[in-house]
PDB file of C-alpha atoms in Angstrom:
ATOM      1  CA  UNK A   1     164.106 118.168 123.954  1.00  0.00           C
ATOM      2  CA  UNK A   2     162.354 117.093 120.820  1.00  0.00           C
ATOM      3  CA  UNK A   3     162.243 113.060 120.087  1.00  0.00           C
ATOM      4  CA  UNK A   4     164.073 112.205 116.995  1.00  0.00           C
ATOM      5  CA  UNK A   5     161.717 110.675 114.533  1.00  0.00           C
ATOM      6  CA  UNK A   6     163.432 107.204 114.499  1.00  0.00           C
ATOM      7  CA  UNK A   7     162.277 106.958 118.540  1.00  0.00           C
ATOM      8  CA  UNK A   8     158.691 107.563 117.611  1.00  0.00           C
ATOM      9  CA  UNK A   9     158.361 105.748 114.329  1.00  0.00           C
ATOM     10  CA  UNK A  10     156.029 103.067 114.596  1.00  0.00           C
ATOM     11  CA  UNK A  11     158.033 100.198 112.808  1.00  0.00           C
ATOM     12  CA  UNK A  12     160.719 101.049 115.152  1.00  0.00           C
ATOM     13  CA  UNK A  13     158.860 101.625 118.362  1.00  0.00           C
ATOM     14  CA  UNK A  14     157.635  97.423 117.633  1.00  0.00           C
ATOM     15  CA  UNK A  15     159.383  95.315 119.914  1.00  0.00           C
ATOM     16  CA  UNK A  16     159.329  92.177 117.392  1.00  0.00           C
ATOM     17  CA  UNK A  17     162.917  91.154 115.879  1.00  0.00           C
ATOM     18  CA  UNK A  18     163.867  92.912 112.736  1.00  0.00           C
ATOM     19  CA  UNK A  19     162.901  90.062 110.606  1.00  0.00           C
ATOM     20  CA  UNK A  20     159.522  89.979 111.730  1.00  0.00           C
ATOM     21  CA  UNK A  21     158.845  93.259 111.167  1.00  0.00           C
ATOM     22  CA  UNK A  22     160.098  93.057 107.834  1.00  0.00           C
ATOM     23  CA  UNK A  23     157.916  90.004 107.150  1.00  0.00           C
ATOM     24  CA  UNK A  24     154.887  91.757 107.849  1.00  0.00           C
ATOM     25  CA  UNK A  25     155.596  95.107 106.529  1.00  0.00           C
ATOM     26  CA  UNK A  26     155.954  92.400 102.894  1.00  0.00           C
ATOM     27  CA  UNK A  27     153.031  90.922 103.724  1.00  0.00           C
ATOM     28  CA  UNK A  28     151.219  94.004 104.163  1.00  0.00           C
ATOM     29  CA  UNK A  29     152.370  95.334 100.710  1.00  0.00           C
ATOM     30  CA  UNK A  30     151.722  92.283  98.633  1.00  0.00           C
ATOM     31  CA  UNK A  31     148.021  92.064 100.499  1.00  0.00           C
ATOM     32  CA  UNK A  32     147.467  96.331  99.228  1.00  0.00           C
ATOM     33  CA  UNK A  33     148.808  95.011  95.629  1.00  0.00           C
ATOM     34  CA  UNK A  34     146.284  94.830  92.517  1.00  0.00           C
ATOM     35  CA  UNK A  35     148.839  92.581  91.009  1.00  0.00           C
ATOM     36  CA  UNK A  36     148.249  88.824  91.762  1.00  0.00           C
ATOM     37  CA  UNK A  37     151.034  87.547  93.457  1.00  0.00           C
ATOM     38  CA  UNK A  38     151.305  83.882  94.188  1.00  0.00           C
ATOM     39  CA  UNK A  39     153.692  81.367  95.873  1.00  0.00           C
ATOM     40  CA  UNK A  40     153.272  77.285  94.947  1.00  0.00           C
ATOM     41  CA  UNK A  41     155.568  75.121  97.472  1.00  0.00           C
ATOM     42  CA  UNK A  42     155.698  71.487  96.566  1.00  0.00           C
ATOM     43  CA  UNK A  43     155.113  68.632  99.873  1.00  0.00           C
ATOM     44  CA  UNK A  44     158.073  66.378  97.587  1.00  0.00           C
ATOM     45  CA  UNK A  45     160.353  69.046  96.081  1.00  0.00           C
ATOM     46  CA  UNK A  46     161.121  67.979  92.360  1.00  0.00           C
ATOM     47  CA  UNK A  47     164.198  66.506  91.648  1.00  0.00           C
ATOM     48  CA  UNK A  48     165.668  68.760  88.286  1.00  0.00           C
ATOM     49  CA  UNK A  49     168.620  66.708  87.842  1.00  0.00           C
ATOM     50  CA  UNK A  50     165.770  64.170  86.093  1.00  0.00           C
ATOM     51  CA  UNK A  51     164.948  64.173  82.287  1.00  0.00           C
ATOM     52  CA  UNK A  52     162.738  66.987  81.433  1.00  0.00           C
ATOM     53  CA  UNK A  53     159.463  64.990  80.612  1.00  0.00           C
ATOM     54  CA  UNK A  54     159.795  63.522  84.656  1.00  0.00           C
ATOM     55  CA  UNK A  55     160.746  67.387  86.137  1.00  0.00           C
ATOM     56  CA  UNK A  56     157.002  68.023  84.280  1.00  0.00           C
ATOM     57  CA  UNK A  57     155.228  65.045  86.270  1.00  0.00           C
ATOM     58  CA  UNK A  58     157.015  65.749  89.366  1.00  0.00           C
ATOM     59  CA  UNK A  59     155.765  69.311  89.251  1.00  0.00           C
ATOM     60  CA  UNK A  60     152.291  68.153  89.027  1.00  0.00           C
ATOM     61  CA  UNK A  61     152.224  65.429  90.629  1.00  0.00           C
ATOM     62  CA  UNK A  62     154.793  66.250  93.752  1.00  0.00           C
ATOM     63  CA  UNK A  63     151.721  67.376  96.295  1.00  0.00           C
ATOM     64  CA  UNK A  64     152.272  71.701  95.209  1.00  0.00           C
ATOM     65  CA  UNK A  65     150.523  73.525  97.603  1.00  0.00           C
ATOM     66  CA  UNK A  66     149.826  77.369  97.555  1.00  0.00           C
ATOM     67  CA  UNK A  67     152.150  78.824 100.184  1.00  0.00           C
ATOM     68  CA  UNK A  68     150.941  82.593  99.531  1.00  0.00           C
ATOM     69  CA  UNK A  69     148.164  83.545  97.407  1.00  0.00           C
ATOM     70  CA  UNK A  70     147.230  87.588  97.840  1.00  0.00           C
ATOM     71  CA  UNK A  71     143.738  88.581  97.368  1.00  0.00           C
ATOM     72  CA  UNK A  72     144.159  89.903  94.128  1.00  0.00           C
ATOM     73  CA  UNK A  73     144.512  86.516  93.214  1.00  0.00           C
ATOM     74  CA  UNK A  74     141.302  85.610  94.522  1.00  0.00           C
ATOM     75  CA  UNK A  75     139.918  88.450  92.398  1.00  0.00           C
ATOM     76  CA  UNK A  76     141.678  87.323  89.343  1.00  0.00           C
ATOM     77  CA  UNK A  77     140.203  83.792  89.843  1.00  0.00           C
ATOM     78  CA  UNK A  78     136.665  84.156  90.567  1.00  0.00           C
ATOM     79  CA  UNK A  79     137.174  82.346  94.168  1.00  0.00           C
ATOM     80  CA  UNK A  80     133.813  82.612  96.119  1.00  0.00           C
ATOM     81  CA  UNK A  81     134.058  85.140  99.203  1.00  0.00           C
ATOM     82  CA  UNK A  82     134.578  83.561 102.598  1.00  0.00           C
ATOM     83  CA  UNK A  83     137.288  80.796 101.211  1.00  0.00           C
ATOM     84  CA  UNK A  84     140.606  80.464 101.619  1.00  0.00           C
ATOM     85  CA  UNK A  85     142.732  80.666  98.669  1.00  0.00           C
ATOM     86  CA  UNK A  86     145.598  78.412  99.691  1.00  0.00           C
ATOM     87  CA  UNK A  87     143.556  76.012 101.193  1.00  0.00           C
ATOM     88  CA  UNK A  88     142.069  75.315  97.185  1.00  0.00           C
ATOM     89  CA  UNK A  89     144.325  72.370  95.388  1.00  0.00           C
ATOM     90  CA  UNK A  90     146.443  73.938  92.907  1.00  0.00           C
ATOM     91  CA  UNK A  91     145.157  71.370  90.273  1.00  0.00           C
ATOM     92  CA  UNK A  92     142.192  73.688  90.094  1.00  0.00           C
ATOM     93  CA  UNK A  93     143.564  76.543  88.281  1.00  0.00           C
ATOM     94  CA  UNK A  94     146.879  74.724  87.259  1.00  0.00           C
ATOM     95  CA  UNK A  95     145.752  71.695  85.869  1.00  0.00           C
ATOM     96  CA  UNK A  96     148.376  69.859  83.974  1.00  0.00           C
ATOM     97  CA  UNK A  97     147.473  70.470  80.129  1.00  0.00           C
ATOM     98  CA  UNK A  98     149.401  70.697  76.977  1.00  0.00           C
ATOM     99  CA  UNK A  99     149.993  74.691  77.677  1.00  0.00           C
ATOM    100  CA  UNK A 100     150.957  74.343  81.534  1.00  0.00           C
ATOM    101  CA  UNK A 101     153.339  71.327  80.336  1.00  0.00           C
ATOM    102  CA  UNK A 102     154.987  74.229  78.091  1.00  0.00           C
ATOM    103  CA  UNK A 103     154.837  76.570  80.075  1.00  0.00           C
ATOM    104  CA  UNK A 104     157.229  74.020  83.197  1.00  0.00           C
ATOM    105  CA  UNK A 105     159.695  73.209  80.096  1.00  0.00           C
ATOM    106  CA  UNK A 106     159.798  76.857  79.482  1.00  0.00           C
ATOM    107  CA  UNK A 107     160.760  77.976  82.923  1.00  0.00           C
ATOM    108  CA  UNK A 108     163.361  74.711  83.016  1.00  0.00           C
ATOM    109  CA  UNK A 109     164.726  75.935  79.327  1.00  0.00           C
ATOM    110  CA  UNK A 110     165.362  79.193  81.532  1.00  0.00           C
ATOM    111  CA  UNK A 111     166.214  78.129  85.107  1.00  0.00           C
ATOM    112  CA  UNK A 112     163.326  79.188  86.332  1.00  0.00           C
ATOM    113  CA  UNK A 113     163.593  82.705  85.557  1.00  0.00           C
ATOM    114  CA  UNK A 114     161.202  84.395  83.097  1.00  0.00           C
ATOM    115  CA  UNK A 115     158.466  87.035  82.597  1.00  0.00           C
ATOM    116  CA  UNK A 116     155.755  86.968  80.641  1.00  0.00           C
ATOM    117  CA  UNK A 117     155.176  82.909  80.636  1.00  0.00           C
ATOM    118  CA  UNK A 118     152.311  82.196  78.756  1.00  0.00           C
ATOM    119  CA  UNK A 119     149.686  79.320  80.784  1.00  0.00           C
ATOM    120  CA  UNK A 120     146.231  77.993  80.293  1.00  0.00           C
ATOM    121  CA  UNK A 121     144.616  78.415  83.966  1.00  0.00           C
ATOM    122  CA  UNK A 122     140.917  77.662  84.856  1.00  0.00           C
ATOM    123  CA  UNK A 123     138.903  80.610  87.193  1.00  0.00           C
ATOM    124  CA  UNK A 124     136.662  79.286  90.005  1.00  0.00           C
ATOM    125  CA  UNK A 125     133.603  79.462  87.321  1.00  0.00           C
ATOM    126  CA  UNK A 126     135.279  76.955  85.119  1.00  0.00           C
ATOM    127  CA  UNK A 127     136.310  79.302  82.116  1.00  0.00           C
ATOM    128  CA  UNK A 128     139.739  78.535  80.915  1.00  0.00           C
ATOM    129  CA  UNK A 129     141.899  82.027  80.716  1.00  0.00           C
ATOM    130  CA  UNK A 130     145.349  82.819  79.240  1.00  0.00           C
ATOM    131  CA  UNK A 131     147.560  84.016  81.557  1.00  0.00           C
ATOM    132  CA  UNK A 132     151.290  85.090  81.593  1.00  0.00           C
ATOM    133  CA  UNK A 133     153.503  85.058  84.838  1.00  0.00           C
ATOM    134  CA  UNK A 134     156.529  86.071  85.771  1.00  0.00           C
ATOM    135  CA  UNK A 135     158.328  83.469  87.600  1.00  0.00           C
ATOM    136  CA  UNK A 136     161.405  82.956  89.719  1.00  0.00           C
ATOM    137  CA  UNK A 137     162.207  80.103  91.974  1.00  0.00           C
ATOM    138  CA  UNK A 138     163.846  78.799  95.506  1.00  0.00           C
ATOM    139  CA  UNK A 139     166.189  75.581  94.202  1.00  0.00           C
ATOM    140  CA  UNK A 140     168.852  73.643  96.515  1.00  0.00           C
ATOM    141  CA  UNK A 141     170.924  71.137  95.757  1.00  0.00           C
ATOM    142  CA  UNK A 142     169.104  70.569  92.433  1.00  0.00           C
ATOM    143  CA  UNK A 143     165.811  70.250  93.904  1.00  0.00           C
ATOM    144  CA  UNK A 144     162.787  72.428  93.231  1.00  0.00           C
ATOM    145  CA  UNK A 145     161.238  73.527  96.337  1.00  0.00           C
ATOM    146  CA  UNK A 146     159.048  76.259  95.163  1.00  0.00           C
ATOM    147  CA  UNK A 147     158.286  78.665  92.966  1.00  0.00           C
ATOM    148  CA  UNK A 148     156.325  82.002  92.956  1.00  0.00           C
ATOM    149  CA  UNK A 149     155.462  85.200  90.691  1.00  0.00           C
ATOM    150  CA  UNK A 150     153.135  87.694  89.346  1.00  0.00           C
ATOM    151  CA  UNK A 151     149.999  86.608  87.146  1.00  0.00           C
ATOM    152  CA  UNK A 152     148.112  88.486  84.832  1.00  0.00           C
ATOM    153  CA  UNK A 153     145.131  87.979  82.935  1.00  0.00           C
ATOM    154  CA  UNK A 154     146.191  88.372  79.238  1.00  0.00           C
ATOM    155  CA  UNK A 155     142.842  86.552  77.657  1.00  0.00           C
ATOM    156  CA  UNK A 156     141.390  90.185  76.290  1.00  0.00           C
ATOM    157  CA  UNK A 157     144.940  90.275  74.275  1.00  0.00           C
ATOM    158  CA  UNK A 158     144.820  86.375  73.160  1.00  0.00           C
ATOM    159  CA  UNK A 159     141.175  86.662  72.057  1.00  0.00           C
ATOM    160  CA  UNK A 160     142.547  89.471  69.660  1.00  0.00           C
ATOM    161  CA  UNK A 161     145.083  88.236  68.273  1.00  0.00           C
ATOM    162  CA  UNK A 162     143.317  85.227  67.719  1.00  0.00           C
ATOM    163  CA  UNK A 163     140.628  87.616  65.493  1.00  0.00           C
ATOM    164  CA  UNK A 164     143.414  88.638  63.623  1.00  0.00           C
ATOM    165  CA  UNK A 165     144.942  85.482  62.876  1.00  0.00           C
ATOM    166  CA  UNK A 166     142.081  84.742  61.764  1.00  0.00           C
ATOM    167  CA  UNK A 167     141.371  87.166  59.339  1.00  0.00           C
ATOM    168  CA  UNK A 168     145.158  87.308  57.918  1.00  0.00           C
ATOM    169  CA  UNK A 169     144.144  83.397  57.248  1.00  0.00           C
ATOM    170  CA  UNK A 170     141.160  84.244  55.071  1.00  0.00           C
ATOM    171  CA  UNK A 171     143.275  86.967  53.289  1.00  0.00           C
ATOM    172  CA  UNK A 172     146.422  84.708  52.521  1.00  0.00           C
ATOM    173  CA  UNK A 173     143.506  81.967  51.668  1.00  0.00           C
ATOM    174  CA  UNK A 174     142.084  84.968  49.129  1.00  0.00           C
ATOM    175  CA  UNK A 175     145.273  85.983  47.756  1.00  0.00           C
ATOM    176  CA  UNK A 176     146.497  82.176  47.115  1.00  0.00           C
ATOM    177  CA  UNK A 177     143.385  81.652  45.660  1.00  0.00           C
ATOM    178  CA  UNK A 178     143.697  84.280  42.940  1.00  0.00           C
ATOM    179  CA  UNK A 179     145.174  83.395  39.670  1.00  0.00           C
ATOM    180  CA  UNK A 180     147.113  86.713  39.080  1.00  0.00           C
ATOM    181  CA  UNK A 181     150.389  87.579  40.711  1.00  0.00           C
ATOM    182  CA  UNK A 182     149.777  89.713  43.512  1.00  0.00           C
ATOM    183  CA  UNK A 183     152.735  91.095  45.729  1.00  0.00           C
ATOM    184  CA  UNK A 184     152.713  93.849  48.775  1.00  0.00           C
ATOM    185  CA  UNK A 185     155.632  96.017  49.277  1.00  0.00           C
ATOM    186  CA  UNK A 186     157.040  97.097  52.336  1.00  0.00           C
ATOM    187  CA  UNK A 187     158.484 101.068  52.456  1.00  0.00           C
ATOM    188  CA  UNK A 188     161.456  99.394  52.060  1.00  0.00           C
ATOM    189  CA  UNK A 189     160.964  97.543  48.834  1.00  0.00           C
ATOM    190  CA  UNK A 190     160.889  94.538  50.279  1.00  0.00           C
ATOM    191  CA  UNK A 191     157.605  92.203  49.306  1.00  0.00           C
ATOM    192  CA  UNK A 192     155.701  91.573  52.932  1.00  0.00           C
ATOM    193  CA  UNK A 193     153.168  89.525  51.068  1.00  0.00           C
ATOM    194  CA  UNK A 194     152.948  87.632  47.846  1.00  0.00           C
ATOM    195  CA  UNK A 195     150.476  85.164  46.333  1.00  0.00           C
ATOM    196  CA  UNK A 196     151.239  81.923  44.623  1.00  0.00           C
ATOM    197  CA  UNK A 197     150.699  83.289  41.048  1.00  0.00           C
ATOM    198  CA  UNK A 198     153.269  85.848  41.529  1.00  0.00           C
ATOM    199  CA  UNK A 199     155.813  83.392  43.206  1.00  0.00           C
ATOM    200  CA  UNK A 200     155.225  81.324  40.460  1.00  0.00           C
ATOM    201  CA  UNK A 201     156.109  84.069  38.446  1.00  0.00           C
ATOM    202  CA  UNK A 202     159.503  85.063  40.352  1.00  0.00           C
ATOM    203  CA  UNK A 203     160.651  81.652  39.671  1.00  0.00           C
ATOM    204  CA  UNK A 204     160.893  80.974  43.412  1.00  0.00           C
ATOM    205  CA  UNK A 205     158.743  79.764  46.681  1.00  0.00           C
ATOM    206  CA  UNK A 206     156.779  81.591  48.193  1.00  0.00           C
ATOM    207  CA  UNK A 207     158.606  81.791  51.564  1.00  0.00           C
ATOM    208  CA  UNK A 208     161.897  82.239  49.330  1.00  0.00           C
ATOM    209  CA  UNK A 209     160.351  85.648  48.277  1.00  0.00           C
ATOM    210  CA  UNK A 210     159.006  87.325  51.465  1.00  0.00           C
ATOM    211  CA  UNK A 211     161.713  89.698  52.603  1.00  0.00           C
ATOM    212  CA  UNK A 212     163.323  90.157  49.390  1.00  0.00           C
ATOM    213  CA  UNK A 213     163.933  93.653  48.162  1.00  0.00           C
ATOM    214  CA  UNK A 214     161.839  93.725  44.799  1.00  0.00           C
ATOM    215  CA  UNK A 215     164.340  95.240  42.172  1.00  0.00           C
ATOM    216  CA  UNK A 216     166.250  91.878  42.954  1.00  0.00           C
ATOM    217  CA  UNK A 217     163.160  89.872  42.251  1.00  0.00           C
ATOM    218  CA  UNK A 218     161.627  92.621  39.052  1.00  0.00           C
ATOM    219  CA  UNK A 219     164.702  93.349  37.398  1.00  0.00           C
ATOM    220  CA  UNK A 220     167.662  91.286  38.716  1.00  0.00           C
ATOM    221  CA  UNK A 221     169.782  92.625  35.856  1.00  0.00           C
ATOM    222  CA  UNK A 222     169.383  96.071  36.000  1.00  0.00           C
ATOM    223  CA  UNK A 223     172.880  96.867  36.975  1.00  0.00           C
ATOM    224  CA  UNK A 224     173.951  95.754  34.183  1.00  0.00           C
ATOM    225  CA  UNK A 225     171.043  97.745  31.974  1.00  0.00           C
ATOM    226  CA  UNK A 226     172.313 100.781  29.499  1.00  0.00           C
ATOM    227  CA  UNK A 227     169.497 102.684  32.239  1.00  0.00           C
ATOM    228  CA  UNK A 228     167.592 102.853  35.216  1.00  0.00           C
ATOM    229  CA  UNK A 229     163.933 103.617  33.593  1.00  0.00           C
ATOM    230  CA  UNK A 230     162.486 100.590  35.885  1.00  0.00           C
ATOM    231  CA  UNK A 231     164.059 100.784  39.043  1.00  0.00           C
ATOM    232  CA  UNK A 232     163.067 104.824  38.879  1.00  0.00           C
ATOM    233  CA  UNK A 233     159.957 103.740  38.348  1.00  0.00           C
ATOM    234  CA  UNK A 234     159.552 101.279  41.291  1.00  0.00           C
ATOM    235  CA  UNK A 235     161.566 103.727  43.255  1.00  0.00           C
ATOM    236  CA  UNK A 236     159.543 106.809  42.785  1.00  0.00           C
ATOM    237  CA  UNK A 237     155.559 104.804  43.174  1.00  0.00           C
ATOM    238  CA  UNK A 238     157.436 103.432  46.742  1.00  0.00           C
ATOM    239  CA  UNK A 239     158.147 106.323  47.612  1.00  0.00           C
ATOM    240  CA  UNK A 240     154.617 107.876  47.248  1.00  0.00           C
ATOM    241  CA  UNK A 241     154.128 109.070  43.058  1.00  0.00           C
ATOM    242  CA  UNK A 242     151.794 108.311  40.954  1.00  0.00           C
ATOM    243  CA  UNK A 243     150.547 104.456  40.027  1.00  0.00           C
ATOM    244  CA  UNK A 244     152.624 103.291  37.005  1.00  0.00           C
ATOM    245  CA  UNK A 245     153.463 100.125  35.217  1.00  0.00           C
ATOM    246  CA  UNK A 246     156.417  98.327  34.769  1.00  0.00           C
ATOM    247  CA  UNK A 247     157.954  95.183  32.609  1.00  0.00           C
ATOM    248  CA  UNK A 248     160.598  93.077  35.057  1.00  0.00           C
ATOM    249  CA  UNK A 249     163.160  91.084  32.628  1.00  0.00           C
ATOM    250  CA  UNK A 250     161.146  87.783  32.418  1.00  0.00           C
ATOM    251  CA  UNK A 251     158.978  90.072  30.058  1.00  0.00           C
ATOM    252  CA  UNK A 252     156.158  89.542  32.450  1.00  0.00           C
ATOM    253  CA  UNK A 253     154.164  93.145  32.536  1.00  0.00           C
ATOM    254  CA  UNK A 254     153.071  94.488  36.370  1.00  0.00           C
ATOM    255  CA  UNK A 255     150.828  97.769  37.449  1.00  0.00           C
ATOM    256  CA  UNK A 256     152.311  99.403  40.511  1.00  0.00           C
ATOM    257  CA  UNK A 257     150.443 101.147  42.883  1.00  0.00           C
ATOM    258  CA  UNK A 258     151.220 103.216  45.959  1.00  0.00           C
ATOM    259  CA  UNK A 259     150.514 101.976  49.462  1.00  0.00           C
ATOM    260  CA  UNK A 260     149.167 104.369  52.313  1.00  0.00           C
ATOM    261  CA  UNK A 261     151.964 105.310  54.514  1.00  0.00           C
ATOM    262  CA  UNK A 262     154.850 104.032  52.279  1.00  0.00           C
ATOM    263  CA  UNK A 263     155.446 100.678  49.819  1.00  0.00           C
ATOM    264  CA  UNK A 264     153.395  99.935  46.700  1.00  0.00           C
ATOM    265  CA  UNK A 265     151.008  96.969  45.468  1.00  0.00           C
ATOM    266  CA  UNK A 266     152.190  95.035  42.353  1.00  0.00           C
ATOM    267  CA  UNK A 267     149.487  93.386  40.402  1.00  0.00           C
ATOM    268  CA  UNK A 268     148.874  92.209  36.851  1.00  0.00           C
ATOM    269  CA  UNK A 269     150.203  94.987  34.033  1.00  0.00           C
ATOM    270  CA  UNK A 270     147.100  96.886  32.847  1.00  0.00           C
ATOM    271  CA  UNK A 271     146.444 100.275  30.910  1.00  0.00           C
ATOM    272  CA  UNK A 272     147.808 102.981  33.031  1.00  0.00           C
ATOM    273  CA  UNK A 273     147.184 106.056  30.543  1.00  0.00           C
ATOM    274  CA  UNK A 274     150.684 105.834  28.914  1.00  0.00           C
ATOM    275  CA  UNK A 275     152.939 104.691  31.845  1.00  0.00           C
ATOM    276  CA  UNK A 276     156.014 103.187  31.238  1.00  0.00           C
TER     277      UNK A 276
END
């Protein structure tokens, strides 16, 4: 008679109890996973019934430990070959800074369950790295006792977006510094981007007129108008036709030109060949 397969399956052939064999069957898949997966117990557990500012010192200063550190997080961190990574201080890589204070008051705003928390961590070669972590936690009885997650190295991602903060700075700095009105239109006709000059000109702030559908801002009264000539004209360079001007009811005079992919730049009026 042929065994049945649950005789002769290994994990069931093991004489350990159940929970043991469970226990190492996690342990082996967390070990085999690229993802850095991490476990910080604290020696005091932190008391979260306290005012926010003393749950922050109490999770740095409360003796954390690493309980569980894979070796993907050894990778991740730069820690030399041959060392232990939970016998390394936690301090090391989570040193309490302004970020890593943020990023404790963000998993208390959230009971210590969120993905994608953004912290400042330090590798084992002393560069400081952005990294984002998904975090849950063990808590009894209002007391912290440890908390563990997933990391992931999100620098690459920070470093560009920094690049482009950076140059949508020195744009906003180049528009405000420009003396004519200058507004960007969404597909939708609503202004994405506008200068001082042409704030100035709408009669309103600047942040008053980003998100505002343009007819409202151009020609405010043109419901009431014998004809639509101006809104058709806004309308149809949106929508893709041919550059035009246009005058909005302040009697101020604008040029309007299509946008790649949908919405229209508004500039000073100029000589269009006979637009109207």
């Amino acid at each position: 008679m042929n065994e049945s397969n649950a005789s002769t399956h290994p994990a069931n052939s093991d004489k350990s109890q159940p929970g043991d064999v469970e226990k190492r069957i996690l342990a082996g898949v967390l070990s085999a996973s690229s993802d850095a997966c991490w476990c910080m117990e604290f020696g005091t557990p932190v008391d979260l019934t306290a005012p926010d500012h003393e749950v922050v010192r109490q999770v740095f200063a409360n003796d954390p430990f690493w309980r569980f550190a894979n070796p993907a997080m050894a990778q991740l961190y730069l820690l030399d070959a041959g060392q232990n990574f939970t016998d390394r201080p936690v301090r090391e890589i989570f040193p309490r800074n302004r970020q890593n204070e943020e990023f404790v008051l963000n998993l208390l705003a959230n009971g210590f369950e969120v993905d994608a928390a953004p912290a400042l961590d330090r590798r084992y070669d002393g560069v400081e790295i952005y990294v984002e972590n998904d975090v849950r936690a063990h808590i009894e009885g209002g007391r912290l006792l440890r908390i563990f997650g997933i990391v992931r190295d999100v620098g690459k991602h920070r470093r560009r977006e920094l690049a482009l903060q950076r140059r949508l700075d020195a744009a906003l700095a180049l528009l405000s510094a420009v003396e004519a009105p200058l507004v960007a239109l969404d597909a939708d006709q609503r202004i994405q981007v506008v200068n001082l000059a042409a704030a100035v000109a709408f009669q309103r702030s600047m942040d008053d007129c980003l998100g505002q559908a343009a007819a409202d801002l151009l020609i405010p009264s043109e419901a009431s108008a014998p004809n639509g000539k101006r809104k058709q004209l806004l309308a149809a360079v949106v929508a893709g036709g041919a550059a035009g001007n246009l005058t909005d009811d302040f009697g101020a005079r604008w040029s309007v030109a299509p946008r790649t992919g949908g919405g229209a730049i508004l500039g000073p009026g100029r000589d269009l060949g006979g637009a109207s």
